[in-house]
Amino acid sequence: METENIKVEAIRADLWPQLAEVFGEPGDASGCWCQWFKLTGTQNRELPRDAKAARLRESIAGDPAPGVIAWINDEPVGWAAVEPFSAYPSLGRSPITKRLADDPLDPWAVTCFVVRHDFRRRGVAAALLRGAVDHATAQGAVVVEGYPVDTAVRPSLSSAERYHGTVSLFESAGFHEVRRPSATRAVMRFEPAA
């Protein structure tokens, strides 16, 4: 998938050095390594960064890939995590994302975006979201969900607080809001086959 000069592809084991470059910048991503929704709160606090990085490295060797990586020219610039809901144990425990009776049981979930500082405001997150949806549908997903923040309600959200993506980003990719568990958070859904 390519938009202008942004290329997005499913992550592979041989791309680990480039993914490590995306996560290696100072900030929240370098401490999380996309393990926030895969671990309990205690595990997240106690597991060292290098162990979290090792968990992500191990997961990218699996099938299906747990996310997509973005490039501008040959430079790795961003990441989006996307896997079935069941791959993220913490999602089921969260009041924002827990399943309701009429929800699809195991949609694919876009949980996290990381865009390197120097490449922000260039369309990378939008390209990552389109790439995440393409990856999920290629794996057979019939529903893709996101849990973004609403910057129209709270414009002061920091970039660290926007790692879920924004409501406007998901809307622009064709997602629709299915509920609003809090004033600033939405559950949004895309059904590729529809």
mmCIF file with all atom_site columns, C-alpha atoms in Angstrom:
data_model
loop_
_atom_site.group_PDB
_atom_site.id
_atom_site.type_symbol
_atom_site.label_atom_id
_atom_site.label_alt_id
_atom_site.label_comp_id
_atom_site.label_asym_id
_atom_site.label_entity_id
_atom_site.label_seq_id
_atom_site.pdbx_PDB_ins_code
_atom_site.Cartn_x
_atom_site.Cartn_y
_atom_site.Cartn_z
_atom_site.occupancy
_atom_site.B_iso_or_equiv
_atom_site.pdbx_formal_charge
_atom_site.auth_seq_id
_atom_site.auth_comp_id
_atom_site.auth_asym_id
_atom_site.auth_atom_id
_atom_site.pdbx_PDB_model_num
ATOM 1   C CA . MET A 1 1   ? 0.000   0.000   0.000  1.00 0.00 ? 1   MET A CA 1
ATOM 2   C CA . GLU A 1 2   ? 1.472   3.356   -0.975 1.00 0.00 ? 2   GLU A CA 1
ATOM 3   C CA . THR A 1 3   ? 0.245   6.926   -0.495 1.00 0.00 ? 3   THR A CA 1
ATOM 4   C CA . GLU A 1 4   ? 2.347   9.673   -2.099 1.00 0.00 ? 4   GLU A CA 1
ATOM 5   C CA . ASN A 1 5   ? 5.818   8.821   -0.850 1.00 0.00 ? 5   ASN A CA 1
ATOM 6   C CA . ILE A 1 6   ? 4.626   6.816   2.191  1.00 0.00 ? 6   ILE A CA 1
ATOM 7   C CA . LYS A 1 7   ? 4.812   3.044   1.862  1.00 0.00 ? 7   LYS A CA 1
ATOM 8   C CA . VAL A 1 8   ? 3.185   0.732   4.413  1.00 0.00 ? 8   VAL A CA 1
ATOM 9   C CA . GLU A 1 9   ? 3.736   -3.001  4.739  1.00 0.00 ? 9   GLU A CA 1
ATOM 10  C CA . ALA A 1 10  ? 3.150   -5.766  7.262  1.00 0.00 ? 10  ALA A CA 1
ATOM 11  C CA . ILE A 1 11  ? 6.059   -6.138  9.650  1.00 0.00 ? 11  ILE A CA 1
ATOM 12  C CA . ARG A 1 12  ? 8.406   -9.102  9.205  1.00 0.00 ? 12  ARG A CA 1
ATOM 13  C CA . ALA A 1 13  ? 11.219  -10.527 11.321 1.00 0.00 ? 13  ALA A CA 1
ATOM 14  C CA . ASP A 1 14  ? 13.891  -9.225  8.938  1.00 0.00 ? 14  ASP A CA 1
ATOM 15  C CA . LEU A 1 15  ? 12.620  -5.660  9.503  1.00 0.00 ? 15  LEU A CA 1
ATOM 16  C CA . TRP A 1 16  ? 13.392  -5.729  13.229 1.00 0.00 ? 16  TRP A CA 1
ATOM 17  C CA . PRO A 1 17  ? 16.287  -3.213  13.035 1.00 0.00 ? 17  PRO A CA 1
ATOM 18  C CA . GLN A 1 18  ? 14.024  -0.716  11.260 1.00 0.00 ? 18  GLN A CA 1
ATOM 19  C CA . LEU A 1 19  ? 11.164  -1.257  13.721 1.00 0.00 ? 19  LEU A CA 1
ATOM 20  C CA . ALA A 1 20  ? 13.618  -0.813  16.597 1.00 0.00 ? 20  ALA A CA 1
ATOM 21  C CA . GLU A 1 21  ? 14.584  2.516   15.035 1.00 0.00 ? 21  GLU A CA 1
ATOM 22  C CA . VAL A 1 22  ? 10.938  3.642   15.136 1.00 0.00 ? 22  VAL A CA 1
ATOM 23  C CA . PHE A 1 23  ? 10.593  2.636   18.790 1.00 0.00 ? 23  PHE A CA 1
ATOM 24  C CA . GLY A 1 24  ? 14.055  3.814   19.774 1.00 0.00 ? 24  GLY A CA 1
ATOM 25  C CA . GLU A 1 25  ? 13.325  7.533   19.959 1.00 0.00 ? 25  GLU A CA 1
ATOM 26  C CA . PRO A 1 26  ? 12.807  9.047   23.409 1.00 0.00 ? 26  PRO A CA 1
ATOM 27  C CA . GLY A 1 27  ? 9.207   8.976   24.552 1.00 0.00 ? 27  GLY A CA 1
ATOM 28  C CA . ASP A 1 28  ? 6.461   6.599   25.616 1.00 0.00 ? 28  ASP A CA 1
ATOM 29  C CA . ALA A 1 29  ? 6.920   4.161   22.734 1.00 0.00 ? 29  ALA A CA 1
ATOM 30  C CA . SER A 1 30  ? 10.485  3.369   23.826 1.00 0.00 ? 30  SER A CA 1
ATOM 31  C CA . GLY A 1 31  ? 9.154   2.256   27.198 1.00 0.00 ? 31  GLY A CA 1
ATOM 32  C CA . CYS A 1 32  ? 6.143   0.324   25.961 1.00 0.00 ? 32  CYS A CA 1
ATOM 33  C CA . TRP A 1 33  ? 7.226   -1.483  22.789 1.00 0.00 ? 33  TRP A CA 1
ATOM 34  C CA . CYS A 1 34  ? 3.538   -2.072  22.053 1.00 0.00 ? 34  CYS A CA 1
ATOM 35  C CA . GLN A 1 35  ? 3.030   -4.332  25.046 1.00 0.00 ? 35  GLN A CA 1
ATOM 36  C CA . TRP A 1 36  ? 0.559   -2.148  26.977 1.00 0.00 ? 36  TRP A CA 1
ATOM 37  C CA . PHE A 1 37  ? -2.511  -4.114  25.867 1.00 0.00 ? 37  PHE A CA 1
ATOM 38  C CA . LYS A 1 38  ? -0.765  -7.486  26.045 1.00 0.00 ? 38  LYS A CA 1
ATOM 39  C CA . LEU A 1 39  ? 0.316   -7.340  29.688 1.00 0.00 ? 39  LEU A CA 1
ATOM 40  C CA . THR A 1 40  ? -1.348  -6.670  33.021 1.00 0.00 ? 40  THR A CA 1
ATOM 41  C CA . GLY A 1 41  ? -0.670  -3.359  34.774 1.00 0.00 ? 41  GLY A CA 1
ATOM 42  C CA . THR A 1 42  ? 1.735   -5.067  37.178 1.00 0.00 ? 42  THR A CA 1
ATOM 43  C CA . GLN A 1 43  ? 3.583   -6.775  34.342 1.00 0.00 ? 43  GLN A CA 1
ATOM 44  C CA . ASN A 1 44  ? 3.878   -3.465  32.484 1.00 0.00 ? 44  ASN A CA 1
ATOM 45  C CA . ARG A 1 45  ? 5.371   -1.776  35.540 1.00 0.00 ? 45  ARG A CA 1
ATOM 46  C CA . GLU A 1 46  ? 7.760   -4.610  36.381 1.00 0.00 ? 46  GLU A CA 1
ATOM 47  C CA . LEU A 1 47  ? 8.930   -5.790  32.963 1.00 0.00 ? 47  LEU A CA 1
ATOM 48  C CA . PRO A 1 48  ? 12.077  -3.935  31.838 1.00 0.00 ? 48  PRO A CA 1
ATOM 49  C CA . ARG A 1 49  ? 12.139  -2.151  28.475 1.00 0.00 ? 49  ARG A CA 1
ATOM 50  C CA . ASP A 1 50  ? 14.491  -4.674  26.912 1.00 0.00 ? 50  ASP A CA 1
ATOM 51  C CA . ALA A 1 51  ? 12.144  -7.523  27.869 1.00 0.00 ? 51  ALA A CA 1
ATOM 52  C CA . LYS A 1 52  ? 9.223   -5.659  26.277 1.00 0.00 ? 52  LYS A CA 1
ATOM 53  C CA . ALA A 1 53  ? 11.300  -5.117  23.158 1.00 0.00 ? 53  ALA A CA 1
ATOM 54  C CA . ALA A 1 54  ? 12.142  -8.826  23.102 1.00 0.00 ? 54  ALA A CA 1
ATOM 55  C CA . ARG A 1 55  ? 8.429   -9.702  23.301 1.00 0.00 ? 55  ARG A CA 1
ATOM 56  C CA . LEU A 1 56  ? 7.681   -7.475  20.305 1.00 0.00 ? 56  LEU A CA 1
ATOM 57  C CA . ARG A 1 57  ? 10.640  -8.895  18.389 1.00 0.00 ? 57  ARG A CA 1
ATOM 58  C CA . GLU A 1 58  ? 9.401   -12.424 19.025 1.00 0.00 ? 58  GLU A CA 1
ATOM 59  C CA . SER A 1 59  ? 5.867   -11.538 17.935 1.00 0.00 ? 59  SER A CA 1
ATOM 60  C CA . ILE A 1 60  ? 6.939   -10.092 14.573 1.00 0.00 ? 60  ILE A CA 1
ATOM 61  C CA . ALA A 1 61  ? 8.367   -13.484 13.656 1.00 0.00 ? 61  ALA A CA 1
ATOM 62  C CA . GLY A 1 62  ? 4.868   -14.954 13.964 1.00 0.00 ? 62  GLY A CA 1
ATOM 63  C CA . ASP A 1 63  ? 1.984   -15.184 11.556 1.00 0.00 ? 63  ASP A CA 1
ATOM 64  C CA . PRO A 1 64  ? -0.018  -13.094 11.139 1.00 0.00 ? 64  PRO A CA 1
ATOM 65  C CA . ALA A 1 65  ? 2.132   -10.032 11.603 1.00 0.00 ? 65  ALA A CA 1
ATOM 66  C CA . PRO A 1 66  ? 1.110   -7.946  14.647 1.00 0.00 ? 66  PRO A CA 1
ATOM 67  C CA . GLY A 1 67  ? 1.220   -4.646  12.797 1.00 0.00 ? 67  GLY A CA 1
ATOM 68  C CA . VAL A 1 68  ? 2.444   -2.530  9.929  1.00 0.00 ? 68  VAL A CA 1
ATOM 69  C CA . ILE A 1 69  ? 5.478   -0.333  9.411  1.00 0.00 ? 69  ILE A CA 1
ATOM 70  C CA . ALA A 1 70  ? 5.608   2.874   7.360  1.00 0.00 ? 70  ALA A CA 1
ATOM 71  C CA . TRP A 1 71  ? 8.440   4.209   5.233  1.00 0.00 ? 71  TRP A CA 1
ATOM 72  C CA . ILE A 1 72  ? 9.208   7.508   3.579  1.00 0.00 ? 72  ILE A CA 1
ATOM 73  C CA . ASN A 1 73  ? 11.704  6.664   0.887  1.00 0.00 ? 73  ASN A CA 1
ATOM 74  C CA . ASP A 1 74  ? 13.944  4.142   2.674  1.00 0.00 ? 74  ASP A CA 1
ATOM 75  C CA . GLU A 1 75  ? 13.473  5.634   6.149  1.00 0.00 ? 75  GLU A CA 1
ATOM 76  C CA . PRO A 1 76  ? 11.298  3.757   8.699  1.00 0.00 ? 76  PRO A CA 1
ATOM 77  C CA . VAL A 1 77  ? 8.932   6.395   10.083 1.00 0.00 ? 77  VAL A CA 1
ATOM 78  C CA . GLY A 1 78  ? 6.008   4.767   11.868 1.00 0.00 ? 78  GLY A CA 1
ATOM 79  C CA . TRP A 1 79  ? 4.190   1.755   13.237 1.00 0.00 ? 79  TRP A CA 1
ATOM 80  C CA . ALA A 1 80  ? 0.591   0.729   13.853 1.00 0.00 ? 80  ALA A CA 1
ATOM 81  C CA . ALA A 1 81  ? -0.368  -2.309  15.901 1.00 0.00 ? 81  ALA A CA 1
ATOM 82  C CA . VAL A 1 82  ? -3.262  -4.364  14.531 1.00 0.00 ? 82  VAL A CA 1
ATOM 83  C CA . GLU A 1 83  ? -4.250  -7.860  15.611 1.00 0.00 ? 83  GLU A CA 1
ATOM 84  C CA . PRO A 1 84  ? -7.387  -9.728  16.619 1.00 0.00 ? 84  PRO A CA 1
ATOM 85  C CA . PHE A 1 85  ? -8.976  -8.365  19.812 1.00 0.00 ? 85  PHE A CA 1
ATOM 86  C CA . SER A 1 86  ? -8.174  -11.675 21.542 1.00 0.00 ? 86  SER A CA 1
ATOM 87  C CA . ALA A 1 87  ? -4.426  -10.978 21.130 1.00 0.00 ? 87  ALA A CA 1
ATOM 88  C CA . TYR A 1 88  ? -4.775  -8.075  23.577 1.00 0.00 ? 88  TYR A CA 1
ATOM 89  C CA . PRO A 1 89  ? -5.881  -9.398  27.009 1.00 0.00 ? 89  PRO A CA 1
ATOM 90  C CA . SER A 1 90  ? -6.030  -5.903  28.526 1.00 0.00 ? 90  SER A CA 1
ATOM 91  C CA . LEU A 1 91  ? -8.649  -4.735  26.015 1.00 0.00 ? 91  LEU A CA 1
ATOM 92  C CA . GLY A 1 92  ? -11.209 -7.097  27.546 1.00 0.00 ? 92  GLY A CA 1
ATOM 93  C CA . ARG A 1 93  ? -10.549 -5.667  31.019 1.00 0.00 ? 93  ARG A CA 1
ATOM 94  C CA . SER A 1 94  ? -10.798 -2.004  30.077 1.00 0.00 ? 94  SER A CA 1
ATOM 95  C CA . PRO A 1 95  ? -14.108 -0.161  30.586 1.00 0.00 ? 95  PRO A CA 1
ATOM 96  C CA . ILE A 1 96  ? -13.405 1.619   27.276 1.00 0.00 ? 96  ILE A CA 1
ATOM 97  C CA . THR A 1 97  ? -12.888 -1.475  25.146 1.00 0.00 ? 97  THR A CA 1
ATOM 98  C CA . LYS A 1 98  ? -14.594 -4.385  26.905 1.00 0.00 ? 98  LYS A CA 1
ATOM 99  C CA . ARG A 1 99  ? -17.007 -6.345  24.735 1.00 0.00 ? 99  ARG A CA 1
ATOM 100 C CA . LEU A 1 100 ? -20.746 -5.720  24.970 1.00 0.00 ? 100 LEU A CA 1
ATOM 101 C CA . ALA A 1 101 ? -23.423 -8.289  24.159 1.00 0.00 ? 101 ALA A CA 1
ATOM 102 C CA . ASP A 1 102 ? -23.961 -7.112  20.573 1.00 0.00 ? 102 ASP A CA 1
ATOM 103 C CA . ASP A 1 103 ? -20.269 -6.565  19.725 1.00 0.00 ? 103 ASP A CA 1
ATOM 104 C CA . PRO A 1 104 ? -18.450 -8.824  17.279 1.00 0.00 ? 104 PRO A CA 1
ATOM 105 C CA . LEU A 1 105 ? -16.543 -11.397 19.308 1.00 0.00 ? 105 LEU A CA 1
ATOM 106 C CA . ASP A 1 106 ? -13.061 -11.024 17.888 1.00 0.00 ? 106 ASP A CA 1
ATOM 107 C CA . PRO A 1 107 ? -12.690 -8.037  15.563 1.00 0.00 ? 107 PRO A CA 1
ATOM 108 C CA . TRP A 1 108 ? -9.257  -6.909  14.519 1.00 0.00 ? 108 TRP A CA 1
ATOM 109 C CA . ALA A 1 109 ? -8.179  -3.992  16.689 1.00 0.00 ? 109 ALA A CA 1
ATOM 110 C CA . VAL A 1 110 ? -5.930  -1.077  15.752 1.00 0.00 ? 110 VAL A CA 1
ATOM 111 C CA . THR A 1 111 ? -4.553  -0.190  19.167 1.00 0.00 ? 111 THR A CA 1
ATOM 112 C CA . CYS A 1 112 ? -1.471  1.937   18.750 1.00 0.00 ? 112 CYS A CA 1
ATOM 113 C CA . PHE A 1 113 ? 0.330   4.375   16.474 1.00 0.00 ? 113 PHE A CA 1
ATOM 114 C CA . VAL A 1 114 ? 3.963   5.433   16.711 1.00 0.00 ? 114 VAL A CA 1
ATOM 115 C CA . VAL A 1 115 ? 5.249   8.119   14.345 1.00 0.00 ? 115 VAL A CA 1
ATOM 116 C CA . ARG A 1 116 ? 8.800   9.370   14.676 1.00 0.00 ? 116 ARG A CA 1
ATOM 117 C CA . HIS A 1 117 ? 9.005   13.048  15.694 1.00 0.00 ? 117 HIS A CA 1
ATOM 118 C CA . ASP A 1 118 ? 10.567  14.344  12.490 1.00 0.00 ? 118 ASP A CA 1
ATOM 119 C CA . PHE A 1 119 ? 7.880   12.722  10.343 1.00 0.00 ? 119 PHE A CA 1
ATOM 120 C CA . ARG A 1 120 ? 4.724   13.909  12.100 1.00 0.00 ? 120 ARG A CA 1
ATOM 121 C CA . ARG A 1 121 ? 2.081   15.985  10.286 1.00 0.00 ? 121 ARG A CA 1
ATOM 122 C CA . ARG A 1 122 ? 2.957   14.377  6.971  1.00 0.00 ? 122 ARG A CA 1
ATOM 123 C CA . GLY A 1 123 ? 0.121   11.859  6.648  1.00 0.00 ? 123 GLY A CA 1
ATOM 124 C CA . VAL A 1 124 ? 1.988   8.932   8.205  1.00 0.00 ? 124 VAL A CA 1
ATOM 125 C CA . ALA A 1 125 ? -0.765  8.021   10.700 1.00 0.00 ? 125 ALA A CA 1
ATOM 126 C CA . ALA A 1 126 ? -3.406  8.069   7.945  1.00 0.00 ? 126 ALA A CA 1
ATOM 127 C CA . ALA A 1 127 ? -1.252  5.819   5.760  1.00 0.00 ? 127 ALA A CA 1
ATOM 128 C CA . LEU A 1 128 ? -0.623  3.505   8.722  1.00 0.00 ? 128 LEU A CA 1
ATOM 129 C CA . LEU A 1 129 ? -4.351  3.211   9.425  1.00 0.00 ? 129 LEU A CA 1
ATOM 130 C CA . ARG A 1 130 ? -5.120  2.381   5.785  1.00 0.00 ? 130 ARG A CA 1
ATOM 131 C CA . GLY A 1 131 ? -2.278  -0.145  5.827  1.00 0.00 ? 131 GLY A CA 1
ATOM 132 C CA . ALA A 1 132 ? -3.547  -1.678  9.083  1.00 0.00 ? 132 ALA A CA 1
ATOM 133 C CA . VAL A 1 133 ? -7.032  -2.116  7.603  1.00 0.00 ? 133 VAL A CA 1
ATOM 134 C CA . ASP A 1 134 ? -5.560  -3.626  4.422  1.00 0.00 ? 134 ASP A CA 1
ATOM 135 C CA . HIS A 1 135 ? -3.435  -6.025  6.501  1.00 0.00 ? 135 HIS A CA 1
ATOM 136 C CA . ALA A 1 136 ? -6.395  -7.058  8.678  1.00 0.00 ? 136 ALA A CA 1
ATOM 137 C CA . THR A 1 137 ? -8.678  -7.674  5.696  1.00 0.00 ? 137 THR A CA 1
ATOM 138 C CA . ALA A 1 138 ? -5.945  -9.651  3.920  1.00 0.00 ? 138 ALA A CA 1
ATOM 139 C CA . GLN A 1 139 ? -5.967  -11.891 7.013  1.00 0.00 ? 139 GLN A CA 1
ATOM 140 C CA . GLY A 1 140 ? -9.732  -12.358 6.744  1.00 0.00 ? 140 GLY A CA 1
ATOM 141 C CA . ALA A 1 141 ? -10.981 -9.669  9.130  1.00 0.00 ? 141 ALA A CA 1
ATOM 142 C CA . VAL A 1 142 ? -14.646 -8.813  8.609  1.00 0.00 ? 142 VAL A CA 1
ATOM 143 C CA . VAL A 1 143 ? -14.603 -6.085  11.277 1.00 0.00 ? 143 VAL A CA 1
ATOM 144 C CA . VAL A 1 144 ? -11.784 -3.719  12.256 1.00 0.00 ? 144 VAL A CA 1
ATOM 145 C CA . GLU A 1 145 ? -12.078 -1.550  15.364 1.00 0.00 ? 145 GLU A CA 1
ATOM 146 C CA . GLY A 1 146 ? -10.211 1.408   16.798 1.00 0.00 ? 146 GLY A CA 1
ATOM 147 C CA . TYR A 1 147 ? -10.442 3.169   20.166 1.00 0.00 ? 147 TYR A CA 1
ATOM 148 C CA . PRO A 1 148 ? -9.350  6.731   19.384 1.00 0.00 ? 148 PRO A CA 1
ATOM 149 C CA . VAL A 1 149 ? -9.344  9.944   21.379 1.00 0.00 ? 149 VAL A CA 1
ATOM 150 C CA . ASP A 1 150 ? -11.502 12.906  20.412 1.00 0.00 ? 150 ASP A CA 1
ATOM 151 C CA . THR A 1 151 ? -9.390  16.020  20.058 1.00 0.00 ? 151 THR A CA 1
ATOM 152 C CA . ALA A 1 152 ? -12.510 18.072  19.249 1.00 0.00 ? 152 ALA A CA 1
ATOM 153 C CA . VAL A 1 153 ? -13.644 17.445  22.843 1.00 0.00 ? 153 VAL A CA 1
ATOM 154 C CA . ARG A 1 154 ? -10.181 17.874  24.364 1.00 0.00 ? 154 ARG A CA 1
ATOM 155 C CA . PRO A 1 155 ? -7.795  19.720  22.027 1.00 0.00 ? 155 PRO A CA 1
ATOM 156 C CA . SER A 1 156 ? -5.078  19.865  24.681 1.00 0.00 ? 156 SER A CA 1
ATOM 157 C CA . LEU A 1 157 ? -4.294  16.147  24.412 1.00 0.00 ? 157 LEU A CA 1
ATOM 158 C CA . SER A 1 158 ? -0.541  15.644  24.137 1.00 0.00 ? 158 SER A CA 1
ATOM 159 C CA . SER A 1 159 ? 0.960   13.586  21.342 1.00 0.00 ? 159 SER A CA 1
ATOM 160 C CA . ALA A 1 160 ? 1.612   10.851  23.925 1.00 0.00 ? 160 ALA A CA 1
ATOM 161 C CA . GLU A 1 161 ? -2.118  10.764  24.721 1.00 0.00 ? 161 GLU A CA 1
ATOM 162 C CA . ARG A 1 162 ? -2.955  10.410  21.018 1.00 0.00 ? 162 ARG A CA 1
ATOM 163 C CA . TYR A 1 163 ? -1.263  7.032   20.539 1.00 0.00 ? 163 TYR A CA 1
ATOM 164 C CA . HIS A 1 164 ? -4.690  5.422   20.049 1.00 0.00 ? 164 HIS A CA 1
ATOM 165 C CA . GLY A 1 165 ? -5.249  7.684   17.043 1.00 0.00 ? 165 GLY A CA 1
ATOM 166 C CA . THR A 1 166 ? -7.889  10.388  16.815 1.00 0.00 ? 166 THR A CA 1
ATOM 167 C CA . VAL A 1 167 ? -11.579 10.230  16.001 1.00 0.00 ? 167 VAL A CA 1
ATOM 168 C CA . SER A 1 168 ? -11.021 12.435  12.940 1.00 0.00 ? 168 SER A CA 1
ATOM 169 C CA . LEU A 1 169 ? -8.272  10.100  11.676 1.00 0.00 ? 169 LEU A CA 1
ATOM 170 C CA . PHE A 1 170 ? -10.558 7.073   11.942 1.00 0.00 ? 170 PHE A CA 1
ATOM 171 C CA . GLU A 1 171 ? -13.506 8.938   10.409 1.00 0.00 ? 171 GLU A CA 1
ATOM 172 C CA . SER A 1 172 ? -11.377 9.922   7.425  1.00 0.00 ? 172 SER A CA 1
ATOM 173 C CA . ALA A 1 173 ? -10.575 6.219   6.892  1.00 0.00 ? 173 ALA A CA 1
ATOM 174 C CA . GLY A 1 174 ? -14.271 5.271   6.778  1.00 0.00 ? 174 GLY A CA 1
ATOM 175 C CA . PHE A 1 175 ? -14.742 4.127   10.381 1.00 0.00 ? 175 PHE A CA 1
ATOM 176 C CA . HIS A 1 176 ? -18.012 4.972   12.146 1.00 0.00 ? 176 HIS A CA 1
ATOM 177 C CA . GLU A 1 177 ? -18.574 5.525   15.850 1.00 0.00 ? 177 GLU A CA 1
ATOM 178 C CA . VAL A 1 178 ? -20.471 2.726   17.576 1.00 0.00 ? 178 VAL A CA 1
ATOM 179 C CA . ARG A 1 179 ? -20.335 4.084   21.125 1.00 0.00 ? 179 ARG A CA 1
ATOM 180 C CA . ARG A 1 180 ? -18.760 6.700   23.341 1.00 0.00 ? 180 ARG A CA 1
ATOM 181 C CA . PRO A 1 181 ? -17.551 5.058   26.596 1.00 0.00 ? 181 PRO A CA 1
ATOM 182 C CA . SER A 1 182 ? -16.165 8.402   27.808 1.00 0.00 ? 182 SER A CA 1
ATOM 183 C CA . ALA A 1 183 ? -16.298 11.998  26.644 1.00 0.00 ? 183 ALA A CA 1
ATOM 184 C CA . THR A 1 184 ? -12.905 11.782  24.973 1.00 0.00 ? 184 THR A CA 1
ATOM 185 C CA . ARG A 1 185 ? -12.826 8.142   23.804 1.00 0.00 ? 185 ARG A CA 1
ATOM 186 C CA . ALA A 1 186 ? -14.829 6.418   21.086 1.00 0.00 ? 186 ALA A CA 1
ATOM 187 C CA . VAL A 1 187 ? -15.204 2.864   19.850 1.00 0.00 ? 187 VAL A CA 1
ATOM 188 C CA . MET A 1 188 ? -15.116 3.037   16.062 1.00 0.00 ? 188 MET A CA 1
ATOM 189 C CA . ARG A 1 189 ? -15.690 0.283   13.551 1.00 0.00 ? 189 ARG A CA 1
ATOM 190 C CA . PHE A 1 190 ? -14.969 -0.459  9.917  1.00 0.00 ? 190 PHE A CA 1
ATOM 191 C CA . GLU A 1 191 ? -16.541 -3.359  8.079  1.00 0.00 ? 191 GLU A CA 1
ATOM 192 C CA . PRO A 1 192 ? -14.545 -3.896  4.883  1.00 0.00 ? 192 PRO A CA 1
ATOM 193 C CA . ALA A 1 193 ? -17.056 -6.298  3.332  1.00 0.00 ? 193 ALA A CA 1
ATOM 194 C CA . ALA A 1 194 ? -19.966 -3.885  3.850  1.00 0.00 ? 194 ALA A CA 1
#
